[in-house]
mmCIF file of C-alpha atoms in Angstrom:
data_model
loop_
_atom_site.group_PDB
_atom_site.id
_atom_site.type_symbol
_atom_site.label_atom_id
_atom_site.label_comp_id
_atom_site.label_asym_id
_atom_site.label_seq_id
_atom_site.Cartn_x
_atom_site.Cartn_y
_atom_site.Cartn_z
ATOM 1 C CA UNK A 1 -36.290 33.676 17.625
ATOM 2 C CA UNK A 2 -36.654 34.107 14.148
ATOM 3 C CA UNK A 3 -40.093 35.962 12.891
ATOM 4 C CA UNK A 4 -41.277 33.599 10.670
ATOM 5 C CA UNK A 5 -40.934 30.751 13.482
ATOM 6 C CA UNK A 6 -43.457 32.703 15.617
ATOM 7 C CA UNK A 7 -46.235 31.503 12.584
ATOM 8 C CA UNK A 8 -45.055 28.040 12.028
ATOM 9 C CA UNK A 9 -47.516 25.255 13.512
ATOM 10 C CA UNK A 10 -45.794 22.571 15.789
ATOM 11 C CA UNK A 11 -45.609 20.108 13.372
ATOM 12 C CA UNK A 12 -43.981 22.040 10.328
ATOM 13 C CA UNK A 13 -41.361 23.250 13.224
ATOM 14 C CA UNK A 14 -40.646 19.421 14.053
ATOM 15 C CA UNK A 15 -40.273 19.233 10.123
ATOM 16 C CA UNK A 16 -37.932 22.486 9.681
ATOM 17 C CA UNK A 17 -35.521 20.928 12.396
ATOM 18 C CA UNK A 18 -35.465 17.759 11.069
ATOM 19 C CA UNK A 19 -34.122 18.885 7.820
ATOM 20 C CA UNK A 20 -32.218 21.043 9.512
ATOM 21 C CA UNK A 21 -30.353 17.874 11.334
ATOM 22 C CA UNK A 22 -30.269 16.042 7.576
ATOM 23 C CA UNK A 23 -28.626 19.660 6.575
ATOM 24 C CA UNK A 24 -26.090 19.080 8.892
ATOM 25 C CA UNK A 25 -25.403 14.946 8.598
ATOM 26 C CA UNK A 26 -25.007 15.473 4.871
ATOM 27 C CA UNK A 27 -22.561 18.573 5.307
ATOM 28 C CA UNK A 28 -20.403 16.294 7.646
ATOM 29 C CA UNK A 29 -20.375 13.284 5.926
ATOM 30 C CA UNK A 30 -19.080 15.742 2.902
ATOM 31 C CA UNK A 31 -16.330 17.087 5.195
ATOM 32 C CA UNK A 32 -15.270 13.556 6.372
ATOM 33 C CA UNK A 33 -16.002 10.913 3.795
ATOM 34 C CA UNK A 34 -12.524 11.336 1.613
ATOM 35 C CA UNK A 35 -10.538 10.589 4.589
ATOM 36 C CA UNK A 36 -13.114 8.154 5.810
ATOM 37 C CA UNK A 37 -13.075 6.027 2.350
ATOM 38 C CA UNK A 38 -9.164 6.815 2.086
ATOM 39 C CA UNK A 39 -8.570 4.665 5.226
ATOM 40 C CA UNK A 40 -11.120 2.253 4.403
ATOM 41 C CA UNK A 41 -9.388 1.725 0.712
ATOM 42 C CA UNK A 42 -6.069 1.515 2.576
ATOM 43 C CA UNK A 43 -7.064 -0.367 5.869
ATOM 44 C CA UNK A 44 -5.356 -3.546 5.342
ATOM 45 C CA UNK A 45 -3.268 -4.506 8.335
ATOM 46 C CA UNK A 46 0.734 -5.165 8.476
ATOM 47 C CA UNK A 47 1.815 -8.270 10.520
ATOM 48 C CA UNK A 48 4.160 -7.333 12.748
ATOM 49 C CA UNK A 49 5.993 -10.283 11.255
ATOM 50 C CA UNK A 50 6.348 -8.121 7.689
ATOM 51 C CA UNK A 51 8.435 -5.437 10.057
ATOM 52 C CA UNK A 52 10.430 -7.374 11.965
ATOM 53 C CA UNK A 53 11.631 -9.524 8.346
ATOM 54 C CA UNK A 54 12.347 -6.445 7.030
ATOM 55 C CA UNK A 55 14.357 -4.881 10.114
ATOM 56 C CA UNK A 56 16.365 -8.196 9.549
ATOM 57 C CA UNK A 57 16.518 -7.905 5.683
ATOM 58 C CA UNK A 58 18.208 -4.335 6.236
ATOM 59 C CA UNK A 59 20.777 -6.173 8.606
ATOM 60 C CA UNK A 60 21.448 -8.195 5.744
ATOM 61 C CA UNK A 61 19.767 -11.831 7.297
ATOM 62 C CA UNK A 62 17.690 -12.067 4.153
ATOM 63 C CA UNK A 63 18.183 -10.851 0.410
ATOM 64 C CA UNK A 64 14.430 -10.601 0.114
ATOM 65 C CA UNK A 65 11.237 -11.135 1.179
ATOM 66 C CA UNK A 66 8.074 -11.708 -0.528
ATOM 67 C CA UNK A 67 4.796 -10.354 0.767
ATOM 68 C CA UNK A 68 1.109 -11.552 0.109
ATOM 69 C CA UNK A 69 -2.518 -9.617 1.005
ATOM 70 C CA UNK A 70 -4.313 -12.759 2.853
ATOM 71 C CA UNK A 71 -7.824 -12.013 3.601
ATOM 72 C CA UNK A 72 -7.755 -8.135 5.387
ATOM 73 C CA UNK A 73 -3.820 -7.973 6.460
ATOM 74 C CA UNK A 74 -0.208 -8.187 4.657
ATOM 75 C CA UNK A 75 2.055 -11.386 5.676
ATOM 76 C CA UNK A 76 5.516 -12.456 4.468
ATOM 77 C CA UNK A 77 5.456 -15.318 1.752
ATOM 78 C CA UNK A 78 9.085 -15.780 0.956
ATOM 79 C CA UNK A 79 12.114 -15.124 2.586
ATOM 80 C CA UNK A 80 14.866 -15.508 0.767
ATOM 81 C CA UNK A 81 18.198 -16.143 2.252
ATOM 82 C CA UNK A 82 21.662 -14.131 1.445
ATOM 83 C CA UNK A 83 22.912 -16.463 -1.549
ATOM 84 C CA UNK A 84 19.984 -16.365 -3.521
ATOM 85 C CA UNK A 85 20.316 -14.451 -6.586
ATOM 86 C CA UNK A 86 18.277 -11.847 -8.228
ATOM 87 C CA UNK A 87 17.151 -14.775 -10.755
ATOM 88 C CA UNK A 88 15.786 -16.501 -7.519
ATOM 89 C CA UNK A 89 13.639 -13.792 -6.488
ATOM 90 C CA UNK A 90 11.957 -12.863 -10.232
ATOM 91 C CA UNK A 91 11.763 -16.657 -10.189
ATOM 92 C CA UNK A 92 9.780 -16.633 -6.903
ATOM 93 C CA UNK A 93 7.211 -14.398 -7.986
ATOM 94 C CA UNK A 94 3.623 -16.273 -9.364
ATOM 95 C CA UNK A 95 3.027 -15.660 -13.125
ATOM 96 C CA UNK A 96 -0.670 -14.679 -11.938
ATOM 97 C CA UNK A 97 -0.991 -13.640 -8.885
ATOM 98 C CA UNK A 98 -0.234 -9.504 -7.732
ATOM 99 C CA UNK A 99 2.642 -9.265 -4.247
ATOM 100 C CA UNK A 100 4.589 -7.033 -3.018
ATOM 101 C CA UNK A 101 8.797 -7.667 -2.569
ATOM 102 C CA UNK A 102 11.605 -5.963 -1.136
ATOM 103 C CA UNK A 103 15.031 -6.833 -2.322
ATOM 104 C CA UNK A 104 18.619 -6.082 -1.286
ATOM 105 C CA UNK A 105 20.783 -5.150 -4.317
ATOM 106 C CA UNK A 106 24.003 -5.479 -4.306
ATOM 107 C CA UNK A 107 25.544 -3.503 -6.753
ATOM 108 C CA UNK A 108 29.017 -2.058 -7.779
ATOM 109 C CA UNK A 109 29.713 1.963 -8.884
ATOM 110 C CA UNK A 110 31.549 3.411 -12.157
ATOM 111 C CA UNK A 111 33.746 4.484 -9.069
ATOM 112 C CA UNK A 112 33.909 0.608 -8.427
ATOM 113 C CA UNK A 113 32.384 1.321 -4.573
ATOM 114 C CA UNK A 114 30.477 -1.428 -3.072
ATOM 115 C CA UNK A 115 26.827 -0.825 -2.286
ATOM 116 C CA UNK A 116 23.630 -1.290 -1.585
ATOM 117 C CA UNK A 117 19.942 -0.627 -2.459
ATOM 118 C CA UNK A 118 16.636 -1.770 -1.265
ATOM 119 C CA UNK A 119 14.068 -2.017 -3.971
ATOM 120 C CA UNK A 120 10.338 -1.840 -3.421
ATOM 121 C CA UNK A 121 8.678 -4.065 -5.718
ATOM 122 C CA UNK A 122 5.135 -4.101 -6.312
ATOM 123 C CA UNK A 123 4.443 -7.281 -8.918
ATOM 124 C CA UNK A 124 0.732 -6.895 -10.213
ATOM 125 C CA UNK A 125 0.817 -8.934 -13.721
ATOM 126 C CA UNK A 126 -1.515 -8.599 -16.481
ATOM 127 C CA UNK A 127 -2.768 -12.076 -16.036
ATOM 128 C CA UNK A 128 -4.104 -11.497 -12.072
ATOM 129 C CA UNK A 129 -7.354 -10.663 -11.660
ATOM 130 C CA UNK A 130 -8.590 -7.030 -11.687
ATOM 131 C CA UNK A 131 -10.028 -7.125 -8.315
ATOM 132 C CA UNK A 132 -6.790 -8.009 -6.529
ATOM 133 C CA UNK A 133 -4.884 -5.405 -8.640
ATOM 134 C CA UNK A 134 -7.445 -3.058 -7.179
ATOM 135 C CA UNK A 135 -6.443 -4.179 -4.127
ATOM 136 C CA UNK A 136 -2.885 -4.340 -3.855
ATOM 137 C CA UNK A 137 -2.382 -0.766 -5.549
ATOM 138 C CA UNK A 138 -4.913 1.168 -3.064
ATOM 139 C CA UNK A 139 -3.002 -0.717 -0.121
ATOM 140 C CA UNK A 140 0.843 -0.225 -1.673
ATOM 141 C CA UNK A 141 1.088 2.930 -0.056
ATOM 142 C CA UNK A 142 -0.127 1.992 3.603
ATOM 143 C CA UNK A 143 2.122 -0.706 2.974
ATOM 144 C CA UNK A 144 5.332 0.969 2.033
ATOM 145 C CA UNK A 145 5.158 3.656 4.842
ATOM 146 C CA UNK A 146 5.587 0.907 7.229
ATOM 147 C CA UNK A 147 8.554 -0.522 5.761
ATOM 148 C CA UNK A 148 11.180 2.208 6.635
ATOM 149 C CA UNK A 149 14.180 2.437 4.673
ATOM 150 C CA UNK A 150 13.230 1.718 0.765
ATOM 151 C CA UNK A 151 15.310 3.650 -1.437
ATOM 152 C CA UNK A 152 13.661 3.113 -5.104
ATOM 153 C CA UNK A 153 10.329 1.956 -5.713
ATOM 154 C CA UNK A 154 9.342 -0.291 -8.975
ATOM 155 C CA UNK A 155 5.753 -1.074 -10.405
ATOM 156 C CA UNK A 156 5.959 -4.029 -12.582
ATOM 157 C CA UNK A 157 3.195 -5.986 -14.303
ATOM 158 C CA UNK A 158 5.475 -7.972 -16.684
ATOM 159 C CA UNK A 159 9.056 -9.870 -15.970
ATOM 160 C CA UNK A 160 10.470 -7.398 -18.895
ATOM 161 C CA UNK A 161 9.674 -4.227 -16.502
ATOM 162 C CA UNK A 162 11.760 -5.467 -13.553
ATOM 163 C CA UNK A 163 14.767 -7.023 -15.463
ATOM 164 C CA UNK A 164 18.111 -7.399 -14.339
ATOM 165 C CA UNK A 165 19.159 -4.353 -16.575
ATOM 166 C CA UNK A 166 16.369 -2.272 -15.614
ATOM 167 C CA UNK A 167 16.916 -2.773 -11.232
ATOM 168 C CA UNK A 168 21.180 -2.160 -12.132
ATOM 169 C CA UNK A 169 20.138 1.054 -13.783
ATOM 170 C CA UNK A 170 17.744 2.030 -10.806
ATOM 171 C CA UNK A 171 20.197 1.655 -8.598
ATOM 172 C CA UNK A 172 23.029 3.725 -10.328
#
């Protein structure tokens, strides 16, 4: 027991503990709030649906698939089948409106080699409103670690940013 306790009245020692205890709540929440508000920025859910397109886009089913944030989870939009073109896709996204899109390039090398590259695509255009770009760019990364296999990641917010030029040179 401390000395000065031995002089405290009941009440002030009910008062020193308290404070104590608020001591100790506010040092936790310090501790713990950046990974609690990290989750909670990121918490949005994955269909199982968005996982099981994309297993099927990487076995070539699909050239790509459009994704949408609909209330607190990510679902598939669009799917787009193997002969669409890249024109298809851009065409796809809405003018306004942020979403996420994977899509399977097929591309040729100086070396004139046949391949293959799945872009991430996060569309969030100047035009959409600030709250859902808010959204969709604390969830992109949540998002993207479920989706396993994306080899280059774009950020677009205008058609001229993810041009056909611009994916071709990504992918050499």
């Amino acid at each position: 027991m401390r000395d000065f306790e031995t002089y405290l009245p009941p009440k002030e020692k009910e008062e020193e503990e308290d404070m104590i205890i608020r001591i100790r709540k506010i040092w936790l929440w310090e501790a713990i709030a950046p990974v609690v508000l990290a989750n909670a920025a990121s918490g949005m859910a994955v269909e199982d649906n968005c996982k099981l397109k994309f297993l099927e886009l990487k076995k070539r089913i699909f050239r790509f698939i459009i994704f949408r944030i609909d209330g607190q989870q990510v679902v598939v939009e669009k799917l787009g089948n193997p002969q669409e073109t890249y024109d298809d896709f851009t065409a796809s996204l809405p003018a306004d409106e942020c979403r996420y899109a994977v899509f399977d390039f097929d591309f040729t090398t100086n070396e004139n080699c046949q391949k293959s590259k799945i872009f991430f695509i996060a569309w969030s255009p100047d035009s959409s409103r600030v709250r859902m770009k808010m959204v969709y760019a604390s969830s992109k990364d949540r998002f993207k670690r479920e989706l396993d296999g994306i080899q280059v990641e774009l950020q677009a917010t205008d058609p001229s940013e993810m041009s056909f030029d611009i994916i071709k040179s990504r992918a050499l």
